[in-house]
Coordinates of C-alpha atoms in Angstrom, one line a residue:
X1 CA -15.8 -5.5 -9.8
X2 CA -13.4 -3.7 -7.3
X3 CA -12.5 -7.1 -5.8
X4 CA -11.7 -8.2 -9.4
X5 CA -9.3 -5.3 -9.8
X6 CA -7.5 -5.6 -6.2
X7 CA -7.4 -9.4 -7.5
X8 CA -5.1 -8.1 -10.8
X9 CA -3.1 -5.9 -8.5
X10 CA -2.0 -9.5 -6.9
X11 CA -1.5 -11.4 -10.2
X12 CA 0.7 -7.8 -11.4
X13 CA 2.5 -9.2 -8.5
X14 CA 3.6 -12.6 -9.3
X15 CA 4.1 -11.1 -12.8
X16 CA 6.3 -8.2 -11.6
X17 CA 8.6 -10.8 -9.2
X18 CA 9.0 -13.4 -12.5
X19 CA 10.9 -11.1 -14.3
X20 CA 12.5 -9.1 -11.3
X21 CA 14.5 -12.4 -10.6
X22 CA 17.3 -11.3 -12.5
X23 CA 17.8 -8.6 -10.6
X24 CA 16.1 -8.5 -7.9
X25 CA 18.8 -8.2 -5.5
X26 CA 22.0 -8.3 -8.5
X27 CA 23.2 -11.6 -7.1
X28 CA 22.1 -13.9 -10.1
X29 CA 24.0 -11.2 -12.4
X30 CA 27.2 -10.9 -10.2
X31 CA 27.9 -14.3 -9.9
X32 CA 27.2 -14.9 -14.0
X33 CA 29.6 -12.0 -14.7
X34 CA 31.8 -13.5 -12.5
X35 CA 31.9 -16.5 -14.3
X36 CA 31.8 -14.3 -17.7
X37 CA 34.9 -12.6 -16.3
X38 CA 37.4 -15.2 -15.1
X39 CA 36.4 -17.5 -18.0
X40 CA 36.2 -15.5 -20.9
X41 CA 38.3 -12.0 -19.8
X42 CA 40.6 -14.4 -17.3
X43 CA 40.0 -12.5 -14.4
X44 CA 41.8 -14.0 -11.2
X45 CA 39.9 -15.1 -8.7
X46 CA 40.8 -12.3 -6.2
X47 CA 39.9 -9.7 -9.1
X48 CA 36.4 -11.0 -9.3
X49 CA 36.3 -10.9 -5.5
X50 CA 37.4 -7.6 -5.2
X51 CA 34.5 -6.2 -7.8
X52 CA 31.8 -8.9 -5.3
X53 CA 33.5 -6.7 -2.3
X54 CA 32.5 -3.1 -3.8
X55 CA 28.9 -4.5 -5.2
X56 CA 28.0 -5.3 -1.4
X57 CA 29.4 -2.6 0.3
X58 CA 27.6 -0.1 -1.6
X59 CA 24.5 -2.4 -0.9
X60 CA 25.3 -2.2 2.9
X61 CA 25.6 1.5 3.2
X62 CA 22.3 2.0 1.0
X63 CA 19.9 -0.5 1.7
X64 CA 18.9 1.3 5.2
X65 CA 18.5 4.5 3.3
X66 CA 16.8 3.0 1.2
X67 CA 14.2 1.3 2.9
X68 CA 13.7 4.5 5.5
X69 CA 12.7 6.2 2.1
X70 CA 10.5 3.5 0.7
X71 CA 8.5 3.9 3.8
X72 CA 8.2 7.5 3.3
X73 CA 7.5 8.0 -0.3
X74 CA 4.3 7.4 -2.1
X75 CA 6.2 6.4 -5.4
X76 CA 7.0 3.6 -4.8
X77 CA 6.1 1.8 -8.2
X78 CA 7.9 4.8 -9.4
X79 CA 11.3 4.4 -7.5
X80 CA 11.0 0.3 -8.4
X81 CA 11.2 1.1 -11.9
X82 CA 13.8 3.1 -11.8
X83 CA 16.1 1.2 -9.7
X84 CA 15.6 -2.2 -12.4
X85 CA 16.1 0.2 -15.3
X86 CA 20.0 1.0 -14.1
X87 CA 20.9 -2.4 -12.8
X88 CA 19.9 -3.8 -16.2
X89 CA 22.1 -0.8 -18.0
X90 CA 25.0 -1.0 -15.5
X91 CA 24.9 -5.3 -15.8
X92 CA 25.2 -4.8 -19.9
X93 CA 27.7 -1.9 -19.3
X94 CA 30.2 -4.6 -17.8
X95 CA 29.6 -7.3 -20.4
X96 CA 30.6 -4.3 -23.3
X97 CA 33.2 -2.8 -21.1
X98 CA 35.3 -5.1 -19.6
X99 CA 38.8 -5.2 -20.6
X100 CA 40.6 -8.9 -20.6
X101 CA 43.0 -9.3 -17.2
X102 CA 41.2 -6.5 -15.4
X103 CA 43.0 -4.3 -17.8
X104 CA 40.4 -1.7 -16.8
X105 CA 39.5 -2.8 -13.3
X106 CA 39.3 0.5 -11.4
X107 CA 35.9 1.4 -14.0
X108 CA 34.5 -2.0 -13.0
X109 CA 35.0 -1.1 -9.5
X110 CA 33.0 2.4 -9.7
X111 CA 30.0 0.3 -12.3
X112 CA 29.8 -2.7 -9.5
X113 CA 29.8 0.4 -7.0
X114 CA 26.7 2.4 -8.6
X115 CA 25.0 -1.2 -9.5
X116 CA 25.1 -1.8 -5.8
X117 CA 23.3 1.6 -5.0
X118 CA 20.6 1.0 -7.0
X119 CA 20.0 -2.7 -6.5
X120 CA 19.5 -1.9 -2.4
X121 CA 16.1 0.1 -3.7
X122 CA 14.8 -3.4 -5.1
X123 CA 13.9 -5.6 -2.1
X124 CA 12.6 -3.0 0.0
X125 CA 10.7 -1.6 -2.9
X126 CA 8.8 -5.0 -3.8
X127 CA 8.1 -6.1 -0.5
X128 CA 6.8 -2.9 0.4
X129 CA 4.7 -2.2 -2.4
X130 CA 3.6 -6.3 -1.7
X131 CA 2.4 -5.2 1.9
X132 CA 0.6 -2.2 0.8
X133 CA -1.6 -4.1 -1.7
X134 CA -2.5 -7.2 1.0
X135 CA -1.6 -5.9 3.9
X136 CA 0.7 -8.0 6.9
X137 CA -2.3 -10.5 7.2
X138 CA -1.2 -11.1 4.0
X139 CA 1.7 -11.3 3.6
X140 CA 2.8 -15.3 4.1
X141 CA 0.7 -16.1 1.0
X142 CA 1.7 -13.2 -1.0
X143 CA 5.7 -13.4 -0.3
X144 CA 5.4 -16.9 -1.3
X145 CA 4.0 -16.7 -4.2
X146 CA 6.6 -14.1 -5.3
X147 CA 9.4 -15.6 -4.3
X148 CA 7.9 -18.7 -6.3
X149 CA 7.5 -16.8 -9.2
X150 CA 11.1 -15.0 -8.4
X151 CA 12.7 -18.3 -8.5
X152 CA 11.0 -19.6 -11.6
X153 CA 11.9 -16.6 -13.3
X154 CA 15.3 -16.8 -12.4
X155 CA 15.5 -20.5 -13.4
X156 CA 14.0 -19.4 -16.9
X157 CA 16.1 -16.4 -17.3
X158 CA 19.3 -17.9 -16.6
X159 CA 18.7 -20.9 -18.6
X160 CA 18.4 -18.4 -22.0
X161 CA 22.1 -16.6 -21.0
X162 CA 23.1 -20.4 -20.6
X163 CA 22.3 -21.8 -23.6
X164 CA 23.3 -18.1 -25.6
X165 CA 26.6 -18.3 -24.2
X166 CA 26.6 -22.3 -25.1
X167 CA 26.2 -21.8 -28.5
X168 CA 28.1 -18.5 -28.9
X169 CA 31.5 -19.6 -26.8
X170 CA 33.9 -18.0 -26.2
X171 CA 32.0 -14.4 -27.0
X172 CA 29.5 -15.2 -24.4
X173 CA 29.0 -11.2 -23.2
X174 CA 25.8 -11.0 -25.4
X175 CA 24.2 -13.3 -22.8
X176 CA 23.3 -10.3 -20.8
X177 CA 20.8 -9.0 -23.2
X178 CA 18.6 -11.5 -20.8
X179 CA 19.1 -8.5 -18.1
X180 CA 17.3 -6.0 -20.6
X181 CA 14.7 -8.3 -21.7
X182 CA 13.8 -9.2 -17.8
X183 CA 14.0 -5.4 -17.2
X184 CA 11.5 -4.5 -19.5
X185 CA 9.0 -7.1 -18.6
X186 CA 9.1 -5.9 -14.7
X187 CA 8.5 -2.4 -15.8
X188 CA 5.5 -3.3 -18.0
X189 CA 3.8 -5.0 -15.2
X190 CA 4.4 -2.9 -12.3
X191 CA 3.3 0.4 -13.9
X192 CA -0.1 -1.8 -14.7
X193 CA -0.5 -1.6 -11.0
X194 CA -2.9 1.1 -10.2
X195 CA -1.7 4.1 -7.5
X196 CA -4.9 3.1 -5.5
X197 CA -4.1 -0.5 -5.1
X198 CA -1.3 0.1 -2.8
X199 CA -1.9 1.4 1.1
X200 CA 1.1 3.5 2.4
X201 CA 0.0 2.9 5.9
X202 CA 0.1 -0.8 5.3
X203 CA 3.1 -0.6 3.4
X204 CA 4.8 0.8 6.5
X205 CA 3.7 -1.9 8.5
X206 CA 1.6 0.7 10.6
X207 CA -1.8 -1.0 10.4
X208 CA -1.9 -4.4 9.6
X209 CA -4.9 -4.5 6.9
X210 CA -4.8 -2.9 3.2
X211 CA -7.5 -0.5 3.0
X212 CA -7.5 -0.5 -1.1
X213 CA -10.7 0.3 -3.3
X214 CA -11.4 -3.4 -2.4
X215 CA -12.5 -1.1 1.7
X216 CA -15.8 -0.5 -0.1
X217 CA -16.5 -4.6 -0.4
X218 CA -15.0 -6.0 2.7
X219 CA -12.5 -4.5 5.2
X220 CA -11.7 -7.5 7.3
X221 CA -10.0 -10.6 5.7
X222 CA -11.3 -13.7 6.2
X223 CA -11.1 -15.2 9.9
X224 CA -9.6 -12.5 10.6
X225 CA -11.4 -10.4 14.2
X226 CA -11.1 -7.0 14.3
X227 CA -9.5 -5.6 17.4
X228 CA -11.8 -5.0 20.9
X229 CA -11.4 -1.8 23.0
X230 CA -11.2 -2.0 26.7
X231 CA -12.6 0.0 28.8
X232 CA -10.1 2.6 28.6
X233 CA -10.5 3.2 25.1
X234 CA -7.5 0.9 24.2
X235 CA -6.9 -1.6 21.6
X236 CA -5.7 -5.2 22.5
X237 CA -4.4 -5.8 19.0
X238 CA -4.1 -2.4 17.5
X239 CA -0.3 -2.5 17.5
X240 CA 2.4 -5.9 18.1
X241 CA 4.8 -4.5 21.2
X242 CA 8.5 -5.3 21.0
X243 CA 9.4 -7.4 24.1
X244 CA 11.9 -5.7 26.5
X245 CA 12.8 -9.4 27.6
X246 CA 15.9 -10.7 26.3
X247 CA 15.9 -12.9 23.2
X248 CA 17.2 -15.8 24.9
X249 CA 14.5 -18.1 24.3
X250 CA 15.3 -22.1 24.0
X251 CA 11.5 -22.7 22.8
X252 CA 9.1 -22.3 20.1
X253 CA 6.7 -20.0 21.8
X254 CA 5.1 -16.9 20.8
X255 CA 5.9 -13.2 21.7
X256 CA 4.1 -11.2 24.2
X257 CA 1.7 -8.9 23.3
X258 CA 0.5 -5.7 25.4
X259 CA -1.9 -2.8 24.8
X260 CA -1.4 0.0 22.7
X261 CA -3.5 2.9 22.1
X262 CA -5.9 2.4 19.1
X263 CA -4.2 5.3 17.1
X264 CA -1.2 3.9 15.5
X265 CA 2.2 5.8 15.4
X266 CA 5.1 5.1 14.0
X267 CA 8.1 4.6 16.1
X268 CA 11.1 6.2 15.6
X269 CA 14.1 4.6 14.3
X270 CA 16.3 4.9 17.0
X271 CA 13.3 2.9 19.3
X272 CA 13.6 0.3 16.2
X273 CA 17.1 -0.4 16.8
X274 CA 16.5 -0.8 20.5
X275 CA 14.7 -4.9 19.6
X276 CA 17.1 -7.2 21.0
X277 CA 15.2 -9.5 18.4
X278 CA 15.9 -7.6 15.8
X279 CA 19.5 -7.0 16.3
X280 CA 20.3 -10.9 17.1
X281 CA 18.1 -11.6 14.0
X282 CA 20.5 -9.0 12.0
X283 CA 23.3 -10.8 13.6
X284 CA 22.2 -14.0 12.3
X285 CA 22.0 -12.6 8.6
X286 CA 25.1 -11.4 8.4
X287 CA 26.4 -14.8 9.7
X288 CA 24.8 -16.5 6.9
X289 CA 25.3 -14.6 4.2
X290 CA 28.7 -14.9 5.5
X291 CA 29.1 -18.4 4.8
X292 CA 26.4 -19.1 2.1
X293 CA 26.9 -16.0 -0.7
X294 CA 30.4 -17.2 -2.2
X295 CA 29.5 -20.9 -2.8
X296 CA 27.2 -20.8 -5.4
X297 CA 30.1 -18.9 -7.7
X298 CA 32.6 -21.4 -5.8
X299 CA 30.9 -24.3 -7.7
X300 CA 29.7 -22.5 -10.6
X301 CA 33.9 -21.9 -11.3
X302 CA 34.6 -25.6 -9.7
X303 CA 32.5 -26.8 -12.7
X304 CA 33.9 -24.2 -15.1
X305 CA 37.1 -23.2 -15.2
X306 CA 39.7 -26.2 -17.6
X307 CA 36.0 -27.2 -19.3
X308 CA 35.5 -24.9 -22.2
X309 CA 31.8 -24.0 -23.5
X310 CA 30.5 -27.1 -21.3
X311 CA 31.9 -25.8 -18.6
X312 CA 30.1 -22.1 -18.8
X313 CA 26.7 -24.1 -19.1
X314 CA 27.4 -25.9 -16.4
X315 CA 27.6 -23.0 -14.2
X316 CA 24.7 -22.1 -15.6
X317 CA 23.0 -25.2 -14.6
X318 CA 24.0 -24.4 -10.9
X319 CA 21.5 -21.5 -10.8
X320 CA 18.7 -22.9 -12.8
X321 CA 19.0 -26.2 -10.3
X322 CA 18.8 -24.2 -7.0
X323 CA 16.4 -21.5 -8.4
X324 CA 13.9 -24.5 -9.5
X325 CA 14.3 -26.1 -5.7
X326 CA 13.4 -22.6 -4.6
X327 CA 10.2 -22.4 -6.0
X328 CA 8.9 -25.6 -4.0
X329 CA 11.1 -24.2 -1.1
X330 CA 9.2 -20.7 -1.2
X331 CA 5.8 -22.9 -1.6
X332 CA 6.6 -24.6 1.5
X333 CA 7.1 -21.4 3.9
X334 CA 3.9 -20.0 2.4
X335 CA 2.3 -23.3 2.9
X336 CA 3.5 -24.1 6.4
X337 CA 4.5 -21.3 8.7
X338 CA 1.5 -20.3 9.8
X339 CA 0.7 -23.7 11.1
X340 CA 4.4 -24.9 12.3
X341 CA 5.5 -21.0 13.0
X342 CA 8.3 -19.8 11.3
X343 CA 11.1 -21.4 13.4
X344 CA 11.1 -24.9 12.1
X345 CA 11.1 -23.8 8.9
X346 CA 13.6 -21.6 9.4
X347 CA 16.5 -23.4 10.7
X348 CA 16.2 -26.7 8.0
X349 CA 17.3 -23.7 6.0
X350 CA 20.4 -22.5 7.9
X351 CA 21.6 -26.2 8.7
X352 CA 21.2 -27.5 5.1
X353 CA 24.4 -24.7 4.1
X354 CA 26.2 -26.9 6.3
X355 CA 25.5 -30.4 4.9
X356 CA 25.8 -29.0 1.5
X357 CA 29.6 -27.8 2.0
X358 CA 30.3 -30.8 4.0
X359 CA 28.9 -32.8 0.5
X360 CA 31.3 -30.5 -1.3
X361 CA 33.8 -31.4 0.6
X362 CA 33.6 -35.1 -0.2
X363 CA 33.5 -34.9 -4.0
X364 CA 36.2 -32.3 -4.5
X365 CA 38.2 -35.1 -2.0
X366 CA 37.3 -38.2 -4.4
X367 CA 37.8 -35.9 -7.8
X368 CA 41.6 -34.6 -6.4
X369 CA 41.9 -38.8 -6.0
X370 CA 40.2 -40.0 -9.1
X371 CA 40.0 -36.9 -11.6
X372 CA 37.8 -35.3 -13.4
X373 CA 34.9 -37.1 -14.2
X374 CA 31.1 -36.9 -16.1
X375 CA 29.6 -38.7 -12.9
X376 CA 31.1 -36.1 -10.3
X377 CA 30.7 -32.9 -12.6
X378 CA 26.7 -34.3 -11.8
X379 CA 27.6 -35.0 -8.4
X380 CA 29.0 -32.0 -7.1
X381 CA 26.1 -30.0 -9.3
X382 CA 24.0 -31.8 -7.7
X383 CA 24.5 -30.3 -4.2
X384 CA 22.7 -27.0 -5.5
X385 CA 19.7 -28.5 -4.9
X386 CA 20.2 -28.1 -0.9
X387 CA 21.2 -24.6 -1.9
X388 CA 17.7 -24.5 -3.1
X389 CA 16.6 -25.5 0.2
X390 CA 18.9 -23.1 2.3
X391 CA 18.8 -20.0 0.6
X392 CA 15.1 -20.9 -0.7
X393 CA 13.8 -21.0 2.9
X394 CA 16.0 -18.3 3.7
X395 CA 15.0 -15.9 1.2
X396 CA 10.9 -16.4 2.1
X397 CA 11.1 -16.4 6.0
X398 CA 13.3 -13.6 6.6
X399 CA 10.8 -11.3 4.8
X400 CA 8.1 -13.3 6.7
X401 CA 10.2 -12.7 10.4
X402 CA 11.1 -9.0 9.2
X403 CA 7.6 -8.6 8.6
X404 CA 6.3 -10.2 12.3
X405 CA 9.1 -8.5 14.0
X406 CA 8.0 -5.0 12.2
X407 CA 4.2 -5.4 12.9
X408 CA 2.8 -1.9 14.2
X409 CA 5.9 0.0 14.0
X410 CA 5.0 1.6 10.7
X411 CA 9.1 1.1 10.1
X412 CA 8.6 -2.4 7.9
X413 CA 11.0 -0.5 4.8
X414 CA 13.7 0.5 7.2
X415 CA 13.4 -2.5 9.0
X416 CA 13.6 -4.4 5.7
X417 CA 17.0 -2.5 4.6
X418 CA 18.4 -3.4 8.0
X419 CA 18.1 -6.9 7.4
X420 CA 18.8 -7.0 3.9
X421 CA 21.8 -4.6 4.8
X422 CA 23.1 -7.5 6.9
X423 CA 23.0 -9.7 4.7
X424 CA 24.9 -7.4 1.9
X425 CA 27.3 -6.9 4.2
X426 CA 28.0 -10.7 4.8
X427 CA 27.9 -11.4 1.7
X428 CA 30.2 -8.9 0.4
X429 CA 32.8 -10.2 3.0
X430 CA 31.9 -13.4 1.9
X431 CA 32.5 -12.6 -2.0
X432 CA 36.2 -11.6 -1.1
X433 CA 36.8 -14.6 1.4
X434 CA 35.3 -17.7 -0.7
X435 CA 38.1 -16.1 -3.7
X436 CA 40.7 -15.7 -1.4
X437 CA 40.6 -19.1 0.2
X438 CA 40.0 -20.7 -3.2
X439 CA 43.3 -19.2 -4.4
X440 CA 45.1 -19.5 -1.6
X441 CA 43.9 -22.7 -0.1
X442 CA 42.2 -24.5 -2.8
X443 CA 38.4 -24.9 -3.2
X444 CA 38.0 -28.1 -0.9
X445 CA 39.5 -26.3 1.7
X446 CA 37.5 -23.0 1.5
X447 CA 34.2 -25.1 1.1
X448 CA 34.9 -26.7 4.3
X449 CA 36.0 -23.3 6.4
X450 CA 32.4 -21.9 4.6
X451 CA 30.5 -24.7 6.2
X452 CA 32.1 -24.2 9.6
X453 CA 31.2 -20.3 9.6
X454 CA 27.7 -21.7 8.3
X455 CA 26.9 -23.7 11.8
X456 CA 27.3 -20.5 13.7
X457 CA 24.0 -18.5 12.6
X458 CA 22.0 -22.4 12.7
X459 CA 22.6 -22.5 16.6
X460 CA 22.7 -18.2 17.0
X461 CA 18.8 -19.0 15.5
X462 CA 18.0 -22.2 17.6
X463 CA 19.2 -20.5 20.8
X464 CA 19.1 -16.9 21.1
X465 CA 15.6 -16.0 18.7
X466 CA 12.2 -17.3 19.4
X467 CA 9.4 -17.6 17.5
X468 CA 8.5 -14.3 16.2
X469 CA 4.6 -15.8 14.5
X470 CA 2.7 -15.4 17.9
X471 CA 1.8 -18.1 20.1
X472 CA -2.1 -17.3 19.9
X473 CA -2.0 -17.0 15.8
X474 CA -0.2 -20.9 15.4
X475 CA -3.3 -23.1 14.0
X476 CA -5.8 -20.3 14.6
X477 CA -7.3 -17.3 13.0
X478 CA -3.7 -16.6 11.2
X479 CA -3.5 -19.6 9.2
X480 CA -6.8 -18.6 7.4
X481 CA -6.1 -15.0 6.3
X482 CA -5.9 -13.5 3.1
X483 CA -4.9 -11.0 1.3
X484 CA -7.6 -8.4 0.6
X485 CA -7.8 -9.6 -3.4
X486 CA -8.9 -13.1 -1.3
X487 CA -11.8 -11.1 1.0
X488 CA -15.5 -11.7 0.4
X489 CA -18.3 -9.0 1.1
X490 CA -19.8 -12.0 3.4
X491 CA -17.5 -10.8 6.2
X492 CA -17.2 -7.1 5.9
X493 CA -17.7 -4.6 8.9
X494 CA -18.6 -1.9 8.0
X495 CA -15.5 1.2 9.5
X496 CA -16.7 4.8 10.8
X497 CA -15.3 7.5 9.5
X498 CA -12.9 8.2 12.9
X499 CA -11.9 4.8 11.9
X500 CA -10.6 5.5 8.5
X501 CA -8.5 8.6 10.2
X502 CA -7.4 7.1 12.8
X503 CA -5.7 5.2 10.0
X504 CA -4.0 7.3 8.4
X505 CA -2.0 9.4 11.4
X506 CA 1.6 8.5 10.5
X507 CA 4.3 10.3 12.3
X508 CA 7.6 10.1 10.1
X509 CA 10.9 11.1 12.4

């Protein structure tokens, strides 16, 4: 019975993440209202970019707070809520309050600055709430399968505010009544998910098993072994070390692992910062979100601006396209990393941004020769389906390396917001930049200096980061595990009660 009800916590799960794919992160939202705004309110391009800069910086300077406090509070189902509730009100706030030309620009700016706030609560929150139900052994199956469900979501959602806007031209602001409706059905189903589902320890990334109600039936996933003492009393796999060796590794080896005492603590976040992987990988973000986050609204406004109502649901079409690509993408990662590790996976991702642009680049060439056209319009929509490769693998391993790279710190939140704070921060630079050199340059032009920048975290990845999925766990035990919803009472060990404290010590700094 109590593995039947862990079981629903992971199904809330998958339920939760389809309807949190509209605003998830606020991206999917930004980039329709930025479509809404220089289409139907005739925003320039550098207005819209402007209200993309604020949205991300406010991201960037909250998203490390807010994963520090995800891994401290015990609300976290609580906090998750919340945070949907004001995106959703501040996304249909701009649709009922913007003024045509930017007459009323500076309240835009201070909306897009809260919305930003509150969205940096979201991916921490999910993913932590994610870990604390399966626990890091669990986590490849279990990220996948929300980010499937995320992308479907998306894909559905979006395709709804399409069509409304379709038919409804040029009043298309009632298509954000989708944010509401997606609001509501991620608050239904994550306050379904019981308090005692969710183990703060694990959460943090302190211990990597979940030791739910499910403890009772089995504590040890399947083909998973439990950790041996030596003869000093120390653990061989209580706690994953961070490597002091520089990240310079050409290879796709595994990381080194070392002894730790069998009580975990959690490391403070100054010692956090201190991973040369970690900062490189935060480097990398940045980069990519750099080049990658203006694109999609690049194309969505290639394909809509000059087209009227067929116009707007072609931008609309440029989500649905990549979000539906995502879903296999995210099925792949889960699928394959444990087997491959998460490298190879990784960089198809961060080379396919390139390819696409360089595609771009073609077909705005032959459409400045040829003009417009039915066949190109398809053409250059076409392309979002390596979008849904890039930013599909993107958006499941970097949880997945976040999550390796985090293993025994108890820091997985924080860690999380750094990460996630990168990437905010590259893509609000990149919000402002993709505008400006579309109005200054042209699109062609800005498509082609996106997919320059774009090489530059592809080869940081290939050169300077190794393979963060150990060496020892490729094709072994790791490829079997589970989640705890997945454990069977066949392979449970039985945990003394020193155990079970041991546990729970958590120093928060």
């Amino acid at each position: 019975e109590m593995g039947r009800k862990s079981e629903n916590a992971t199904r809330l799960l998958g339920k939760v993440a389809f309807f949190l794919g509209e605003v998830r992160d606020g991206l999917t939202m930004i980039n329709m209202q930025n479509a809404f705004l220089i289409v139907s309110k005739n925003y320039t391009e550098k207005q819209a970019g402007v209200l993309f800069v604020v949205f991300g910086l406010s991201q960037f300077l909250f998203q490390t707070p807010a994963g520090y406090m995800m891994d401290y509070t015990n609300k976290k189902t609580a906090v998750l809520s919340a945070a949907c509730i004001a995106t959703s009100f501040l996304t249909i706030l701009t649709a009922l309050t913007a003024q045509e030309e930017g007459g009323n620009i500076g309240f835009m700016i201070v909306i897009k600055f809260f919305q930003g706030v509150v969205t940096a609560f979201i991916p921490p929150g999910l993913n932590s709430i994610t870990q604390g139900i399966v626990g890091s052994v669990g986590m490849t199956k279990q990220v996948s399968r929300n980010e499937m469900m995320n992308h479907f979501g998306t894909a559905v959602i979006v395709l709804a505010g399409s069509l409304i806007a379709y038919f409804l031209y040029p009043d298309i602001g009632i298509l954000f009544a989708v944010s509401a409706v997606a609001c509501l059905g991620v608050v239904f189903f994550l306050n379904m998910i019981r308090p005692q589902d969710i183990d703060h320890d694990a959460a943090r990334g302190l211990i990597d098993t979940s030791k739910t109600d499910t403890d009772t039936i089995c504590s040890t996933p399947t083909g998973y072994k439990p950790p041996v003492n030596d003869a000093d009393g120390e653990s061989t796999e209580a706690k994953k070390s961070k490597s002091d060796a520089p990240s310079f590794n050409f290879g796709f080896g595994g990381r080194n692992t070392e002894s730790f005492s069998s009580t975990p603590h959690a490391e403070t976040p100054l010692n956090v910062l201190r991973d040369p992987i970690l900062l490189t990988f935060v480097v990398m973000c940045f980069l990519f979100h750099l080049a990658n986050a203006s694109i999609l609204p690049l194309v969505m406004q290639t394909l809509a601006i000059g087209e009227g109502r067929s116009g707007i649901l072609m931008s609309g079409l440029c989500i649905i396209v990549s979000q539906t690509i995502m879903v296999g993408s995210a099925k792949l990662c889960g699928d394959y990393s444990t087997v491959y590790g998460r490298k190879p996976l990784f960089l198809v991702g961060l080379f396919s941004l390139s390819v696409r642009c360089l595609l771009l680049v073609i077909l705005l060439t032959l459409r400045d020769a040829n003009g417009h056209s039915t066949v190109l319009q398809v053409c250059i929509l076409s392309t979002q389906l390596l979008d849904g490769v890039g930013a599909g693998f993107f958006g499941t391993m970097y949880i997945l390396v976040t999550s390796d790279i985090s293993r025994g710190s108890g820091r997985f939140s924080m860690t999380l917001g750094i990460t996630t704070a990168a990437m905010s921060i590259g893509g609000t630079v990149s919000g402002y930049l993709g505008q400006a050199l579309a109005e200054d340059k042209g699109y062609r032009e800005a498509f082609g200096i996106l997919g320059f920048i774009g090489l530059v975290p592809a080869l940081l990845y290939l050169f300077c980061i190794p393979e963060t999925f150990s060496a020892e766990e490729l094709g072994g035990n790791r490829n079997t595990m589970t989640g705890i919803a997945e454990e069977n009472e066949e392979n449970h060990d039985d945990k003394s009660e020193d155990q079970q404290n041991d546990y729970k010590s958590m120093e928060m700094i």
